mmCIF file of N, CA and C and ligand atoms in Angstrom:
data_model
loop_
_atom_site.group_PDB
_atom_site.id
_atom_site.type_symbol
_atom_site.label_atom_id
_atom_site.label_comp_id
_atom_site.label_asym_id
_atom_site.label_seq_id
_atom_site.Cartn_x
_atom_site.Cartn_y
_atom_site.Cartn_z
ATOM 1 N N MET A 10 0.855 -1.192 0.000
ATOM 2 C CA MET A 10 0.000 0.000 0.000
ATOM 3 C C MET A 10 0.888 1.238 0.000
ATOM 4 N N ALA A 11 0.805 1.999 -1.033
ATOM 5 C CA ALA A 11 1.632 3.199 -1.128
ATOM 6 C C ALA A 11 0.864 4.398 -0.596
ATOM 7 N N THR A 12 1.509 5.119 0.278
ATOM 8 C CA THR A 12 0.908 6.336 0.785
ATOM 9 C C THR A 12 1.611 7.532 0.174
ATOM 10 N N MET A 13 0.824 8.418 -0.411
ATOM 11 C CA MET A 13 1.417 9.624 -0.957
ATOM 12 C C MET A 13 1.778 10.572 0.167
ATOM 13 N N ARG A 14 2.890 11.189 0.033
ATOM 14 C CA ARG A 14 3.284 12.194 1.005
ATOM 15 C C ARG A 14 4.253 13.150 0.346
ATOM 16 N N ALA A 15 4.352 14.323 0.923
ATOM 17 C CA ALA A 15 5.257 15.327 0.387
ATOM 18 C C ALA A 15 5.856 16.105 1.550
ATOM 19 N N LYS A 16 7.002 16.668 1.311
ATOM 20 C CA LYS A 16 7.717 17.333 2.383
ATOM 21 C C LYS A 16 7.283 18.785 2.522
ATOM 22 N N CYS A 17 7.038 19.187 3.765
ATOM 23 C CA CYS A 17 6.664 20.572 4.055
ATOM 24 C C CYS A 17 7.832 21.502 3.741
ATOM 25 N N PRO A 18 7.583 22.580 2.964
ATOM 26 C CA PRO A 18 8.668 23.514 2.631
ATOM 27 C C PRO A 18 9.107 24.343 3.834
ATOM 28 N N GLU A 19 8.285 24.351 4.870
ATOM 29 C CA GLU A 19 8.595 25.166 6.051
ATOM 30 C C GLU A 19 9.483 24.408 7.042
ATOM 31 N N CYS A 20 9.037 23.191 7.420
ATOM 32 C CA CYS A 20 9.734 22.484 8.500
ATOM 33 C C CYS A 20 10.248 21.114 8.073
ATOM 34 N N GLU A 21 10.021 20.754 6.813
ATOM 35 C CA GLU A 21 10.516 19.486 6.256
ATOM 36 C C GLU A 21 9.887 18.265 6.900
ATOM 37 N N THR A 22 8.729 18.431 7.525
ATOM 38 C CA THR A 22 7.957 17.286 7.986
ATOM 39 C C THR A 22 7.314 16.619 6.775
ATOM 40 N N TRP A 23 7.250 15.289 6.809
ATOM 41 C CA TRP A 23 6.540 14.585 5.741
ATOM 42 C C TRP A 23 5.041 14.693 5.986
ATOM 43 N N VAL A 24 4.342 15.270 5.048
ATOM 44 C CA VAL A 24 2.909 15.495 5.182
ATOM 45 C C VAL A 24 2.157 14.428 4.387
ATOM 46 N N PRO A 25 1.305 13.633 5.060
ATOM 47 C CA PRO A 25 0.531 12.614 4.356
ATOM 48 C C PRO A 25 -0.509 13.258 3.449
ATOM 49 N N LEU A 26 -0.727 12.645 2.288
ATOM 50 C CA LEU A 26 -1.683 13.172 1.319
ATOM 51 C C LEU A 26 -2.748 12.122 1.022
ATOM 52 N N PRO A 27 -3.969 12.558 0.724
ATOM 53 C CA PRO A 27 -4.993 11.605 0.290
ATOM 54 C C PRO A 27 -4.505 10.883 -0.964
ATOM 55 N N LYS A 28 -4.847 9.586 -1.067
ATOM 56 C CA LYS A 28 -4.339 8.819 -2.214
ATOM 57 C C LYS A 28 -4.923 9.328 -3.530
ATOM 58 N N ASP A 29 -6.057 10.028 -3.432
ATOM 59 C CA ASP A 29 -6.655 10.588 -4.638
ATOM 60 C C ASP A 29 -6.397 12.094 -4.731
ATOM 61 N N ALA A 30 -5.323 12.529 -4.072
ATOM 62 C CA ALA A 30 -5.007 13.959 -4.075
ATOM 63 C C ALA A 30 -4.814 14.473 -5.493
ATOM 64 N N ILE A 31 -5.290 15.665 -5.714
ATOM 65 C CA ILE A 31 -5.126 16.293 -7.021
ATOM 66 C C ILE A 31 -4.275 17.551 -6.873
ATOM 67 N N GLU A 32 -3.790 18.031 -8.018
ATOM 68 C CA GLU A 32 -3.037 19.270 -7.998
ATOM 69 C C GLU A 32 -3.927 20.376 -7.444
ATOM 70 N N GLY A 33 -3.417 21.132 -6.500
ATOM 71 C CA GLY A 33 -4.213 22.170 -5.872
ATOM 72 C C GLY A 33 -4.820 21.724 -4.560
ATOM 73 N N GLU A 34 -4.630 20.426 -4.219
ATOM 74 C CA GLU A 34 -5.122 19.900 -2.949
ATOM 75 C C GLU A 34 -4.560 20.724 -1.797
ATOM 76 N N ARG A 35 -5.412 21.056 -0.841
ATOM 77 C CA ARG A 35 -4.963 21.869 0.284
ATOM 78 C C ARG A 35 -4.804 20.996 1.518
ATOM 79 N N VAL A 36 -3.660 21.100 2.149
ATOM 80 C CA VAL A 36 -3.388 20.327 3.347
ATOM 81 C C VAL A 36 -2.748 21.233 4.394
ATOM 82 N N VAL A 37 -2.856 20.820 5.648
ATOM 83 C CA VAL A 37 -2.181 21.536 6.734
ATOM 84 C C VAL A 37 -1.044 20.670 7.234
ATOM 85 N N CYS A 38 0.121 21.242 7.338
ATOM 86 C CA CYS A 38 1.271 20.506 7.845
ATOM 87 C C CYS A 38 1.043 20.123 9.303
ATOM 88 N N PRO A 39 1.189 18.830 9.625
ATOM 89 C CA PRO A 39 1.001 18.393 11.014
ATOM 90 C C PRO A 39 2.166 18.837 11.903
ATOM 91 N N GLY A 40 3.258 19.246 11.285
ATOM 92 C CA GLY A 40 4.419 19.645 12.054
ATOM 93 C C GLY A 40 4.378 21.094 12.498
ATOM 94 N N CYS A 41 4.053 22.008 11.574
ATOM 95 C CA CYS A 41 4.132 23.436 11.886
ATOM 96 C C CYS A 41 2.802 24.150 11.701
ATOM 97 N N GLY A 42 1.807 23.453 11.155
ATOM 98 C CA GLY A 42 0.494 24.076 10.989
ATOM 99 C C GLY A 42 0.398 24.978 9.780
ATOM 100 N N GLU A 43 1.428 24.994 8.971
ATOM 101 C CA GLU A 43 1.424 25.827 7.767
ATOM 102 C C GLU A 43 0.355 25.345 6.793
ATOM 103 N N GLN A 44 -0.317 26.292 6.153
ATOM 104 C CA GLN A 44 -1.289 25.945 5.125
ATOM 105 C C GLN A 44 -0.543 25.746 3.817
ATOM 106 N N LEU A 45 -0.730 24.554 3.252
ATOM 107 C CA LEU A 45 0.029 24.182 2.064
ATOM 108 C C LEU A 45 -0.888 23.760 0.935
ATOM 109 N N GLU A 46 -0.327 23.805 -0.274
ATOM 110 C CA GLU A 46 -1.070 23.402 -1.460
ATOM 111 C C GLU A 46 -0.196 22.469 -2.276
ATOM 112 N N LEU A 47 -0.828 21.418 -2.781
ATOM 113 C CA LEU A 47 -0.097 20.464 -3.608
ATOM 114 C C LEU A 47 0.071 21.067 -5.008
ATOM 115 N N ILE A 48 1.315 21.360 -5.373
ATOM 116 C CA ILE A 48 1.560 22.025 -6.653
ATOM 117 C C ILE A 48 2.038 21.064 -7.711
ATOM 118 N N ASN A 49 2.345 19.836 -7.325
ATOM 119 C CA ASN A 49 2.800 18.853 -8.296
ATOM 120 C C ASN A 49 2.441 17.465 -7.775
ATOM 121 N N ILE A 50 2.068 16.561 -8.678
ATOM 122 C CA ILE A 50 1.653 15.228 -8.269
ATOM 123 C C ILE A 50 2.810 14.233 -8.326
ATOM 124 N N GLU A 51 3.566 14.285 -9.382
ATOM 125 C CA GLU A 51 4.634 13.301 -9.585
ATOM 126 C C GLU A 51 5.944 13.995 -9.896
ATOM 127 N N PRO A 52 6.807 14.176 -8.925
ATOM 128 C CA PRO A 52 6.631 13.734 -7.537
ATOM 129 C C PRO A 52 5.768 14.726 -6.757
ATOM 130 N N PRO A 53 5.134 14.247 -5.673
ATOM 131 C CA PRO A 53 4.323 15.142 -4.845
ATOM 132 C C PRO A 53 5.174 16.282 -4.282
ATOM 133 N N GLU A 54 4.665 17.498 -4.457
ATOM 134 C CA GLU A 54 5.422 18.665 -4.014
ATOM 135 C C GLU A 54 4.464 19.691 -3.424
ATOM 136 N N LEU A 55 4.828 20.215 -2.274
ATOM 137 C CA LEU A 55 3.972 21.192 -1.588
ATOM 138 C C LEU A 55 4.595 22.573 -1.628
ATOM 139 N N ASP A 56 3.713 23.580 -1.665
ATOM 140 C CA ASP A 56 4.185 24.954 -1.571
ATOM 141 C C ASP A 56 3.239 25.711 -0.648
ATOM 142 N N TYR A 57 3.654 26.870 -0.228
ATOM 143 C CA TYR A 57 2.816 27.662 0.661
ATOM 144 C C TYR A 57 1.526 28.068 -0.050
ATOM 145 N N ALA A 58 0.432 28.053 0.702
ATOM 146 C CA ALA A 58 -0.846 28.461 0.136
ATOM 147 C C ALA A 58 -1.499 29.468 1.067
ATOM 148 N N ASP A 59 -2.208 30.407 0.484
ATOM 149 C CA ASP A 59 -2.952 31.369 1.289
ATOM 150 C C ASP A 59 -4.429 31.102 1.064
ATOM 151 N N TRP A 60 -4.969 30.245 1.922
ATOM 152 C CA TRP A 60 -6.343 29.774 1.713
ATOM 153 C C TRP A 60 -7.359 30.890 1.778
ATOM 154 N N GLU A 61 -7.036 31.954 2.505
ATOM 155 C CA GLU A 61 -8.007 33.023 2.670
ATOM 156 C C GLU A 61 -8.403 33.626 1.332
ATOM 157 N N ASP A 62 -7.489 33.555 0.357
ATOM 158 C CA ASP A 62 -7.798 34.076 -0.967
ATOM 159 C C ASP A 62 -8.886 33.287 -1.657
ATOM 160 N N PHE A 63 -9.104 32.053 -1.194
ATOM 161 C CA PHE A 63 -10.039 31.166 -1.876
ATOM 162 C C PHE A 63 -11.307 30.916 -1.065
ATOM 163 N N SER A 64 -11.420 31.563 0.098
ATOM 164 C CA SER A 64 -12.479 31.228 1.029
ATOM 165 C C SER A 64 -13.882 31.517 0.494
ATOM 166 N N ASP A 65 -14.002 32.459 -0.433
ATOM 167 C CA ASP A 65 -15.330 32.784 -0.935
ATOM 168 C C ASP A 65 -15.603 32.136 -2.271
ATOM 169 N N GLU A 66 -14.823 31.140 -2.592
ATOM 170 C CA GLU A 66 -14.987 30.435 -3.862
ATOM 171 C C GLU A 66 -16.272 29.618 -3.868
HETATM 172 ZN ZN1 ZN B 115 5.610 22.142 8.309
#
């Protein structure tokens, strides 16, 4: 069973991702609480996200 995960750009904690994660998936780092966005699937890559910009979507 392969679990997708990507490294937090802030604290380098490995952040678990849903197996059906898509580009743009939003996750919170369990290590530092940073709001992150999945910017690449293969390989999984996270970048900082500002969710407040999308809250009224
Ligand atoms: Zn982090």
